Short mmCIF file of C-alpha atoms in Angstrom, two decimals:
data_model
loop_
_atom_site.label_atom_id
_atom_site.label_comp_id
_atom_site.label_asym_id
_atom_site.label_seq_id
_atom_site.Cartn_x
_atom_site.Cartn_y
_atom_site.Cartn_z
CA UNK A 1 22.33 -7.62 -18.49
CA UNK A 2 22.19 -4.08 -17.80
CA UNK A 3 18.75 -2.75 -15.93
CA UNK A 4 17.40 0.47 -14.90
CA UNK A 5 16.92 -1.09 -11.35
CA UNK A 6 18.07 0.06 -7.86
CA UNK A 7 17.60 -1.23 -4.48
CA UNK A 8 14.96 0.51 -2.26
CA UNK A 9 16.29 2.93 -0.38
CA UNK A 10 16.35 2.52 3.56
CA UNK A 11 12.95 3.35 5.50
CA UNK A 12 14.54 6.24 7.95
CA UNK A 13 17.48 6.46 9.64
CA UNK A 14 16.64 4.31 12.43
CA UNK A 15 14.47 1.29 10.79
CA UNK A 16 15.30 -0.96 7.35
CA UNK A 17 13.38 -0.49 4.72
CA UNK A 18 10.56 -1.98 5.00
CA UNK A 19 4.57 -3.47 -3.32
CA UNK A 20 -3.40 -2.17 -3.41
CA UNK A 21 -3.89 -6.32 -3.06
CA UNK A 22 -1.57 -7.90 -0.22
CA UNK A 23 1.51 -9.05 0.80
CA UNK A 24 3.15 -11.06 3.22
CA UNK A 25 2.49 -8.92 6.32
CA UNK A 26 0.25 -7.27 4.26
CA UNK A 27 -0.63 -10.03 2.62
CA UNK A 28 -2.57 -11.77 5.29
CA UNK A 29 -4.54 -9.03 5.78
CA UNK A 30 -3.58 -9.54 2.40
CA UNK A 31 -3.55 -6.00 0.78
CA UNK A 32 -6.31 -6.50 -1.92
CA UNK A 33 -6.41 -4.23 -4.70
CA UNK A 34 -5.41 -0.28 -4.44
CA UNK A 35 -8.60 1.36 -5.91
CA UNK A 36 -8.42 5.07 -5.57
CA UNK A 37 -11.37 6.59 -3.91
CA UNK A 38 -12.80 9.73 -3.97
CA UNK A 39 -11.81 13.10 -1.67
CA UNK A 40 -12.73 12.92 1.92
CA UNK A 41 -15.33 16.28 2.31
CA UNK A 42 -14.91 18.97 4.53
CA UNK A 43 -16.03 17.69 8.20
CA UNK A 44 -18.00 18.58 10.70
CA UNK A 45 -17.40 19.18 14.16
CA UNK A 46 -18.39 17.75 17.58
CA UNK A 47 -16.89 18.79 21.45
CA UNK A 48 -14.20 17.05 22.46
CA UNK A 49 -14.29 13.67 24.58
CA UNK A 50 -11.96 12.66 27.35
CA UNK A 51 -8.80 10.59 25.52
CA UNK A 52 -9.58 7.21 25.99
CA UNK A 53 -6.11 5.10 24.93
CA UNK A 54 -3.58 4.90 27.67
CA UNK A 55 -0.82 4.97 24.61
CA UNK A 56 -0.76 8.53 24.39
CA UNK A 57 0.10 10.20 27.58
CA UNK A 58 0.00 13.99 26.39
CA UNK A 59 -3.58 15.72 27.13
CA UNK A 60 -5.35 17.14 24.60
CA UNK A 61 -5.67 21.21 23.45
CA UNK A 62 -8.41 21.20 26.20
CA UNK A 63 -10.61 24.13 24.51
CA UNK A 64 -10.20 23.03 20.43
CA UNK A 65 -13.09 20.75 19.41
CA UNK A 66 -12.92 17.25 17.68
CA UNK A 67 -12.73 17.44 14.29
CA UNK A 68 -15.47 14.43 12.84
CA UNK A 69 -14.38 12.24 9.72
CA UNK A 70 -16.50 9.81 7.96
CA UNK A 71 -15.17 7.12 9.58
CA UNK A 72 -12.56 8.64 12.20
CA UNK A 73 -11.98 12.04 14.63
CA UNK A 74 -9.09 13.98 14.90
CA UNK A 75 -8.59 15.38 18.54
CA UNK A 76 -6.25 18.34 19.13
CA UNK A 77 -2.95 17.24 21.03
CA UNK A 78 -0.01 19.45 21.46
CA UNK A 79 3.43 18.58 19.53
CA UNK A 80 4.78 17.09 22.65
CA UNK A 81 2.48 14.12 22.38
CA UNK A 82 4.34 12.89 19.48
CA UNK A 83 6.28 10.21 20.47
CA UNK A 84 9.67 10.74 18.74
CA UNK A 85 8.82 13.98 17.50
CA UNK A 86 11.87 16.18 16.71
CA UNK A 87 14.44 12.78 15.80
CA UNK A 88 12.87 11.91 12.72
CA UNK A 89 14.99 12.99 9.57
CA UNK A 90 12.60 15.31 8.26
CA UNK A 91 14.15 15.58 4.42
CA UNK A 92 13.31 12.15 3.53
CA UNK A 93 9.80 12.52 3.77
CA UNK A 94 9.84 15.51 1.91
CA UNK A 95 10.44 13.73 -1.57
CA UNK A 96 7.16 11.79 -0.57
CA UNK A 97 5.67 15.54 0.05
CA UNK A 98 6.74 16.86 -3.28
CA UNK A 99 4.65 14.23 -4.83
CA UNK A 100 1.64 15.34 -2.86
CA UNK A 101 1.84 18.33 -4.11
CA UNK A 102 1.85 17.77 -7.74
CA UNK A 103 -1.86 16.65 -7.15
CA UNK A 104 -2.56 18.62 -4.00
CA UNK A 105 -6.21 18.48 -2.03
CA UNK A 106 -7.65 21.74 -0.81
CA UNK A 107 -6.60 23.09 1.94
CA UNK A 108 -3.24 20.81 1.73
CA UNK A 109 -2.60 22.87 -1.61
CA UNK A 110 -1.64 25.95 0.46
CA UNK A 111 1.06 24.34 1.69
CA UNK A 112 2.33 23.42 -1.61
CA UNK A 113 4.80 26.88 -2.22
CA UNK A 114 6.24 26.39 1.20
CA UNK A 115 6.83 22.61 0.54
CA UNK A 116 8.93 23.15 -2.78
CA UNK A 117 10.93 26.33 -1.29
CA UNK A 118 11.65 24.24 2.72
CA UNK A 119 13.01 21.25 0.00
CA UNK A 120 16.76 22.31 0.49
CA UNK A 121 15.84 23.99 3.87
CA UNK A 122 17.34 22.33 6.92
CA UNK A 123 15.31 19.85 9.35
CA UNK A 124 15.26 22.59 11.78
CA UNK A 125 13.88 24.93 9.36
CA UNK A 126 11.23 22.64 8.71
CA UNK A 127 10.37 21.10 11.75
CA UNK A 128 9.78 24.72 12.52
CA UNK A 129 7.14 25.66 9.53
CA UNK A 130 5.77 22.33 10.54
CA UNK A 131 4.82 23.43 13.75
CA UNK A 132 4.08 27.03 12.90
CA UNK A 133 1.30 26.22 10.13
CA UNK A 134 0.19 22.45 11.60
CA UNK A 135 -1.90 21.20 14.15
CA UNK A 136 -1.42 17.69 15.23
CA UNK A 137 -4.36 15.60 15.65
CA UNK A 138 -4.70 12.38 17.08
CA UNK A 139 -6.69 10.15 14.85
CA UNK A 140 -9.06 7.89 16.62
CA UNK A 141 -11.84 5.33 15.78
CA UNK A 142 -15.53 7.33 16.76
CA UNK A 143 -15.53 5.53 19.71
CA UNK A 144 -12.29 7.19 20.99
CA UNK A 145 -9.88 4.07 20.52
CA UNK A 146 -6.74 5.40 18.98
CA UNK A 147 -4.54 2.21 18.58
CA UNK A 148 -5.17 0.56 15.26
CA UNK A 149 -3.13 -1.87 12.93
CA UNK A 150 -0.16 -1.57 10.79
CA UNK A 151 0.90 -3.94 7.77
CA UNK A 152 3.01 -2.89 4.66
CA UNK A 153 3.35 -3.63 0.73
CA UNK A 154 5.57 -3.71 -1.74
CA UNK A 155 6.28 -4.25 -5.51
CA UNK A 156 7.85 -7.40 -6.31
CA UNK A 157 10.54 -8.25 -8.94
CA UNK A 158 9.70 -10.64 -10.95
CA UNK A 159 10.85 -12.39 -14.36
CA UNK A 160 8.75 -13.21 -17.20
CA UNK A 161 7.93 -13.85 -21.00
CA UNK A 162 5.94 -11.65 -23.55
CA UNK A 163 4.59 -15.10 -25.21
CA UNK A 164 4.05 -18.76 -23.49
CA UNK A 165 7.26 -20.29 -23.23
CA UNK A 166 8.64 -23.21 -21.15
CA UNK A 167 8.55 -22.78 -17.81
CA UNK A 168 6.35 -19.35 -18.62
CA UNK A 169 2.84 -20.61 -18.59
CA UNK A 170 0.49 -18.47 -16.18
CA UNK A 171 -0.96 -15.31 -17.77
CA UNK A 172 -1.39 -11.44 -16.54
CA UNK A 173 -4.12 -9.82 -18.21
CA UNK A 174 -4.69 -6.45 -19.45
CA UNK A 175 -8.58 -4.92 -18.89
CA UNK A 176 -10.65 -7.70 -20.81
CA UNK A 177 -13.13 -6.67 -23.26
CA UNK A 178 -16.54 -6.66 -21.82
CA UNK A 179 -15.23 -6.09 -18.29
CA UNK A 180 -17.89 -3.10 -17.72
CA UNK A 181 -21.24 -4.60 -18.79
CA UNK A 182 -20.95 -7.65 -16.31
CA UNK A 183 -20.11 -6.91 -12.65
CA UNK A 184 -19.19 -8.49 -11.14
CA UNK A 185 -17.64 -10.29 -13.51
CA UNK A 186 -15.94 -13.83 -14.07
CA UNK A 187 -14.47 -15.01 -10.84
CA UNK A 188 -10.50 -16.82 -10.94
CA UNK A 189 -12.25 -20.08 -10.50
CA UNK A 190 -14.63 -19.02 -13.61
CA UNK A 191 -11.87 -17.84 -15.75
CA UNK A 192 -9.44 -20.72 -15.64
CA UNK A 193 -12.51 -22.69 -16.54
CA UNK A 194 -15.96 -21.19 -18.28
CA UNK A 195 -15.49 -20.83 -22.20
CA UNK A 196 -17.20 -18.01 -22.33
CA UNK A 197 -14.55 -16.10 -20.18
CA UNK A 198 -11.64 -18.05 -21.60
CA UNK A 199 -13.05 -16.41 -24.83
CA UNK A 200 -13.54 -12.79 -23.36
CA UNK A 201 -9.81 -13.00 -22.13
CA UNK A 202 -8.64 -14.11 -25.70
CA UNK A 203 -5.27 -11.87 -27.01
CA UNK A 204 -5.66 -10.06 -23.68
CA UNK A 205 -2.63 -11.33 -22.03
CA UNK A 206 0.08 -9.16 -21.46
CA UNK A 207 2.70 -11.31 -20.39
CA UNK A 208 3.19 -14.79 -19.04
CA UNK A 209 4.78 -15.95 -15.49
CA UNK A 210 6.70 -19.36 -14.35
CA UNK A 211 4.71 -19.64 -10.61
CA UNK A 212 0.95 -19.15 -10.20
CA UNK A 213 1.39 -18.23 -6.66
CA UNK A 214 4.04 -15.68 -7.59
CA UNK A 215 1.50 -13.98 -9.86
CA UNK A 216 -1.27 -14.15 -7.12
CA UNK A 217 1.44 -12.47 -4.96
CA UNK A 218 1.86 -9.68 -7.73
CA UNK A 219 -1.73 -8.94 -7.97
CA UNK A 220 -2.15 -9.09 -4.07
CA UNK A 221 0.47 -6.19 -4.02
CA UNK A 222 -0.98 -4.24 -7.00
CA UNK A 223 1.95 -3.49 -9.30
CA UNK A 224 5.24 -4.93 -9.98
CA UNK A 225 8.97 -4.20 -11.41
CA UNK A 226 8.91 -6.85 -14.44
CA UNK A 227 11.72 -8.38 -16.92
CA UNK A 228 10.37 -9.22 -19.70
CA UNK A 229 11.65 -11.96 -22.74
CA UNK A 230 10.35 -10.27 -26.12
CA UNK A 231 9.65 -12.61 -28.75
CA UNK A 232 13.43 -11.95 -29.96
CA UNK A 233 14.91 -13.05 -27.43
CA UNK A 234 15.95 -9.58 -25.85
CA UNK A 235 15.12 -8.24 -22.40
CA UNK A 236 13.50 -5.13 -20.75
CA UNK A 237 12.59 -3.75 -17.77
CA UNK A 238 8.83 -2.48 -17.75
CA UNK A 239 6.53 -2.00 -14.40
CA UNK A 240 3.04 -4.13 -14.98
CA UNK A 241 0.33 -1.53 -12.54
CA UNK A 242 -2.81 -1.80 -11.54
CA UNK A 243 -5.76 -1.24 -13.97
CA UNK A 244 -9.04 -2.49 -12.47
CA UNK A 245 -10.51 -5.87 -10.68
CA UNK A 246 -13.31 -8.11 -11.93
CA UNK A 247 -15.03 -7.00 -9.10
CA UNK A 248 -15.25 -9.75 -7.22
CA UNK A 249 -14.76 -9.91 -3.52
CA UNK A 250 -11.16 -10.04 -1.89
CA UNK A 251 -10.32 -13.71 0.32
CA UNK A 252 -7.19 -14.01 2.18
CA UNK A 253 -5.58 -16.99 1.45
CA UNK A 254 -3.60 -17.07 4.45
CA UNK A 255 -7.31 -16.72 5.83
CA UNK A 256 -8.31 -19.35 4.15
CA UNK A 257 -5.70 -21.87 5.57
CA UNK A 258 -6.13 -20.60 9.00
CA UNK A 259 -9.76 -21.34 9.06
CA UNK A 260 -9.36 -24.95 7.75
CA UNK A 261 -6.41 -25.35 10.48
CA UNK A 262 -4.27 -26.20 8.02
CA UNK A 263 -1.06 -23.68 9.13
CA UNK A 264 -0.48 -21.65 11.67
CA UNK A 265 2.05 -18.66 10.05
CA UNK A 266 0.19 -17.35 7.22
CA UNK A 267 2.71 -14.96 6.19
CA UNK A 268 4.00 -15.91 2.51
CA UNK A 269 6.91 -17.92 3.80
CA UNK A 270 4.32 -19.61 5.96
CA UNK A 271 1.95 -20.54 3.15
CA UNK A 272 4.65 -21.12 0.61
CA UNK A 273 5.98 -23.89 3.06
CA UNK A 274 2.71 -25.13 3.13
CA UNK A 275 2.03 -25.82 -0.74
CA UNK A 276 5.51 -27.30 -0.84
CA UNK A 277 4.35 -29.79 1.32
CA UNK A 278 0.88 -30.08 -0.68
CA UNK A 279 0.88 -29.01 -3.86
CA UNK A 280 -1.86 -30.89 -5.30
CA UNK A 281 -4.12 -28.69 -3.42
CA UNK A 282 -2.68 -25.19 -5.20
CA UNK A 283 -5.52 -24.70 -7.83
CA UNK A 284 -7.68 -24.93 -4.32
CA UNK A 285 -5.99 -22.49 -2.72
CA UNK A 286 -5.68 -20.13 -5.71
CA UNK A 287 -9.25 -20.37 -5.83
CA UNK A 288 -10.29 -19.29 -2.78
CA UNK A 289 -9.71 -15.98 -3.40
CA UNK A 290 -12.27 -15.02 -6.42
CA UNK A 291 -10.88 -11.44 -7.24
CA UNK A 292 -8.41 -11.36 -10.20
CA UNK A 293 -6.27 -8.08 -11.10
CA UNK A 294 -5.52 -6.58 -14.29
CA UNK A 295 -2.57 -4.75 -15.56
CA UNK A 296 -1.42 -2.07 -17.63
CA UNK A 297 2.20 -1.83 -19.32
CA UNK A 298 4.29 1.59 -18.01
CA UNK A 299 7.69 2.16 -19.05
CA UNK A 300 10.05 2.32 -16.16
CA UNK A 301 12.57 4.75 -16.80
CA UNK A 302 15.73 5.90 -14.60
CA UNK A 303 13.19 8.83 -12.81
CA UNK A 304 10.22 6.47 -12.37
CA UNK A 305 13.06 3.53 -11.39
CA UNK A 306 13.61 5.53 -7.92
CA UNK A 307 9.68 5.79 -7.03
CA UNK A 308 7.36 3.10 -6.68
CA UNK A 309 3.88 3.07 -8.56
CA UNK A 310 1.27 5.67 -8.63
CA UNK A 311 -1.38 5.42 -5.52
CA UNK A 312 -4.69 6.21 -5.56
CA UNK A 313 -3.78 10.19 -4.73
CA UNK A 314 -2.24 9.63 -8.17
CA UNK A 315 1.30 9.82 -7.04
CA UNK A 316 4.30 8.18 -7.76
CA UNK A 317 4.76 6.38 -3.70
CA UNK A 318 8.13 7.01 -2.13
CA UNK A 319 9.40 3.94 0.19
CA UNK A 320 9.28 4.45 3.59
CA UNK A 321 7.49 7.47 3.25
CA UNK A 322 4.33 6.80 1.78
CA UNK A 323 1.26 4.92 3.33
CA UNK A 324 -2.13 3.78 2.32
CA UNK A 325 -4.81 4.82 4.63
CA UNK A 326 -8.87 4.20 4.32
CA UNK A 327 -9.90 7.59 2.57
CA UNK A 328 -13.13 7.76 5.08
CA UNK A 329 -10.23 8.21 7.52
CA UNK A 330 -7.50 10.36 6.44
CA UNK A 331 -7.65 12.38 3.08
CA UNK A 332 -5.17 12.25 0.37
CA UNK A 333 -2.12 13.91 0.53
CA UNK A 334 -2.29 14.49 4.56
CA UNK A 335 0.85 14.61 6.53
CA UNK A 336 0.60 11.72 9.45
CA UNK A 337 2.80 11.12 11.98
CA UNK A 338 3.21 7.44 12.32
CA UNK A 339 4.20 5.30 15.56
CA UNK A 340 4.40 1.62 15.92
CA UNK A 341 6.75 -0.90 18.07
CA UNK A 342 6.42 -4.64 16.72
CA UNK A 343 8.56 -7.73 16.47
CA UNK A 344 9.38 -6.31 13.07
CA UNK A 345 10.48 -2.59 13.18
CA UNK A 346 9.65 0.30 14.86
CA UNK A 347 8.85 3.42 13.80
CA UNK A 348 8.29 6.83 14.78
CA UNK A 349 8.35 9.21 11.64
CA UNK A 350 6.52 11.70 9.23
CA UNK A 351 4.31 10.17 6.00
CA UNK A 352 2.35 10.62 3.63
CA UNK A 353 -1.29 9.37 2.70
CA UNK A 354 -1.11 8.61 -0.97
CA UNK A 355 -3.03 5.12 -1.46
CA UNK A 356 -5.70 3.42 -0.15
CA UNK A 357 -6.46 -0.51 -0.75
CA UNK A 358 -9.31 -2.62 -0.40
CA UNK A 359 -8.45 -4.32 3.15
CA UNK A 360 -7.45 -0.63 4.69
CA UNK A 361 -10.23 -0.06 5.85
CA UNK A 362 -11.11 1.87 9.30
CA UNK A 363 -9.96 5.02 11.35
CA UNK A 364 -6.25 3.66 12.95
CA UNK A 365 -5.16 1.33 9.86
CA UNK A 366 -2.44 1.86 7.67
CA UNK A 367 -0.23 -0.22 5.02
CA UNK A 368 3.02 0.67 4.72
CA UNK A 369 4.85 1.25 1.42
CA UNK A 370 8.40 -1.15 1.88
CA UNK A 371 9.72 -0.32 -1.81
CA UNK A 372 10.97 -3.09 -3.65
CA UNK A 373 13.64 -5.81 -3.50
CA UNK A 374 14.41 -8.93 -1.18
CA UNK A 375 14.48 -6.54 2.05
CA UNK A 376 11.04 -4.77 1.09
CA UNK A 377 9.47 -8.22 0.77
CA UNK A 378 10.80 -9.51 4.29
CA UNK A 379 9.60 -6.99 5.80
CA UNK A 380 6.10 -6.56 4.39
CA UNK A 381 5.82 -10.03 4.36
CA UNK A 382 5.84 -10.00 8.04
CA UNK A 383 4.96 -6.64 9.36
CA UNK A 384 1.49 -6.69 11.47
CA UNK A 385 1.64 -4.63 14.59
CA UNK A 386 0.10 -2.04 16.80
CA UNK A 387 -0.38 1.03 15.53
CA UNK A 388 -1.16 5.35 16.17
CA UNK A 389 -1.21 8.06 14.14
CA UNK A 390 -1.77 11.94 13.97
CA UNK A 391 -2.87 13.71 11.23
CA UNK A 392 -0.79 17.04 10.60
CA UNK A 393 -3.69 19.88 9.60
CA UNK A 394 -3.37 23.30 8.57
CA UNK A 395 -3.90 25.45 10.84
#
């Protein structure tokens, strides 16, 4: 049958393509939920240490001061220390950039004309604004160490049924009633089996999947391209997002196994392999992480087909362009240079901070936004490596 659907577009030109709770590579740090946070206040300012990671090579502008984050510094570098700068393909980050700017952060927002008008410029046009109004900054931890961790998410396609049907038996919930005046509130254990949050969670479902672990997967990532069976037997395409958590705390099941020595790959395939060979211990597993995710219903239309979901900036996320960065870190919206070499992919190219997540947490950490699709999910499902970044500033 006919669908809106695409495949995700490739990552850059020199990487595949690689959708907050998390994933296969993202999912053993598993991702979490994506709860926006607020801005990321004006900082202060403290002198400027000695760079401390061998990784980057290129000194530092030896007379600009630090600039001091909540939970991260930016020092000074010139564009030279940028490994790769100058072969990225600049245009394909600026879709991700366009989105910024329809909810731009001060002083990102006076970038905003430029941004739309450099859109049909050419990469040499650009990389030259770039470094004309920008300052690159090397992001670090407070204690100098500027080498963090990289995973990545993605949206899953998946098939399900408005009602229960055969073979469609585990429900997604919208926001229950109630949610607000307990919190936390029912944990997964506590809802498959208390009455009184079976009751709360009554004519709340909003539709109903074949594979519990599938829909585990789906809230891990947060959001999710869905084909839905209506009660007449027809079909659509809709995308189920991210509406809240019962507030309960966020356990890795890949964690989980790894701590009982029960596997040693806790990526997805990993853990999927394992239930296969035990799966009269899947309610256990499922379990063992006690936040649940709700969902809200969004039409997915040809324009919002090529995009992924909104982030916490409030975005539609671009694939390959977009990450998800602790807020305490790196503000909505920013411009970061990413580089990372793992078993997986490497990259060197320009992104954008539009989500956040609850297990991106810390100065160097970022999850990468694959798209969606069989290739999205390999890759996130594997992707943990080293990782640096810069933060692009106004000047």
């Amino acid at each position: 049958m006919p669908t809106n659907i695409r495949p995700a577009p490739k990552a850059s030109s020199s990487s595949k393509v690689m959708n907050r709770v998390l994933m296969w590579g993202c999912w053993l740090p598993i991702v979490g939920t994506l709860a926006a946070c607020g801005s990321v206040p004006m900082a202060t300012r403290a002198p400027v240490e000695s760079p401390r990671s061998p990784a980057v090579s290129a000194p530092a502008v030896a007379t600009a001061p630090a600039v001091v984050q909540a939970r991260s510094r930016w020092v000074p570098v010139p564009w030279e220390a940028l490994p790769g700068w100058g072969s990225d393909s600049l245009f394909e980050a600026w879709n991700a950039w366009l989105k910024s700017c329809e909810k731009p952060q001060p002083p990102l927002a006076s970038l905003c004309g430029d941004v739309r008008r450099l859109s049909i410029g050419s990469a040499q046009e650009q990389m030259e604004w770039m470094q004309s109004r920008l300052q690159p900054h090397r992001v670090e931890t407070p204690q100098g160490e500027a080498t963090g961790l990289l995973t990545s998410y993605y949206e899953p396609i998946i098939e399900a049924s408005r009602n229960p049907a055969p073979g469609f038996t585990v429900p997604l919930y919208q926001l229950p009633a109630g949610l607000a005046t307990r919190k936390p509130w029912f944990t997964r254990q506590e809802m498959d089996t208390l009455p009184e949050a079976q009751a709360a969670l009554r004519g709340k479902a909003i539709a109903y999947m074949a594979d519990p672990v599938d829909a585990l997967v789906l809230q891990i990532q947060g959001s999710g391209r869905v084909r839905i069976t209506q009660p007449d037997g027809s079909q659509r395409w809709v995308r189920l997002a991210y509406a809240g958590t019962n507030d309960q705390p966020y356990r890795s099941v890949g964690r989980w196994l790894l701590d009982q020595g029960l596997i040693k790959d806790a990526s997805w395939p990993g853990i999927k392999a394992w239930l296969a060979q035990n799966p009269q211990r899947q309610q256990e597993l499922l379990w063992a992480n006690p936040r649940v995710v709700f969902f809200k219903e969004e039409v997915l239309g040809d324009l919002d087909a090529a995009f992924g979901p909104r982030g916490a900036q409030g975005v539609a996320l671009t694939p390959g362009r977009s990450i998800a960065v602790d807020p305490g870190s790196i503000p909505y919206g920013a411009p970061v240079w990413l580089a990372s070499n793992g078993n997986q992919t490497n990259l060197q190219k320009l992104v954008l901070a539009q989500d956040t997540g609850s297990a991106i947490t810390g100065a160097v950490r970022a999850d990468y936004f694959a798209g969606w699709g069989a290739e999205a999910a390999e890759l996130a499902g594997r992707m943990r490596q080293p990782l640096q970044m810069w933060i692009l500033w106004p000047k």
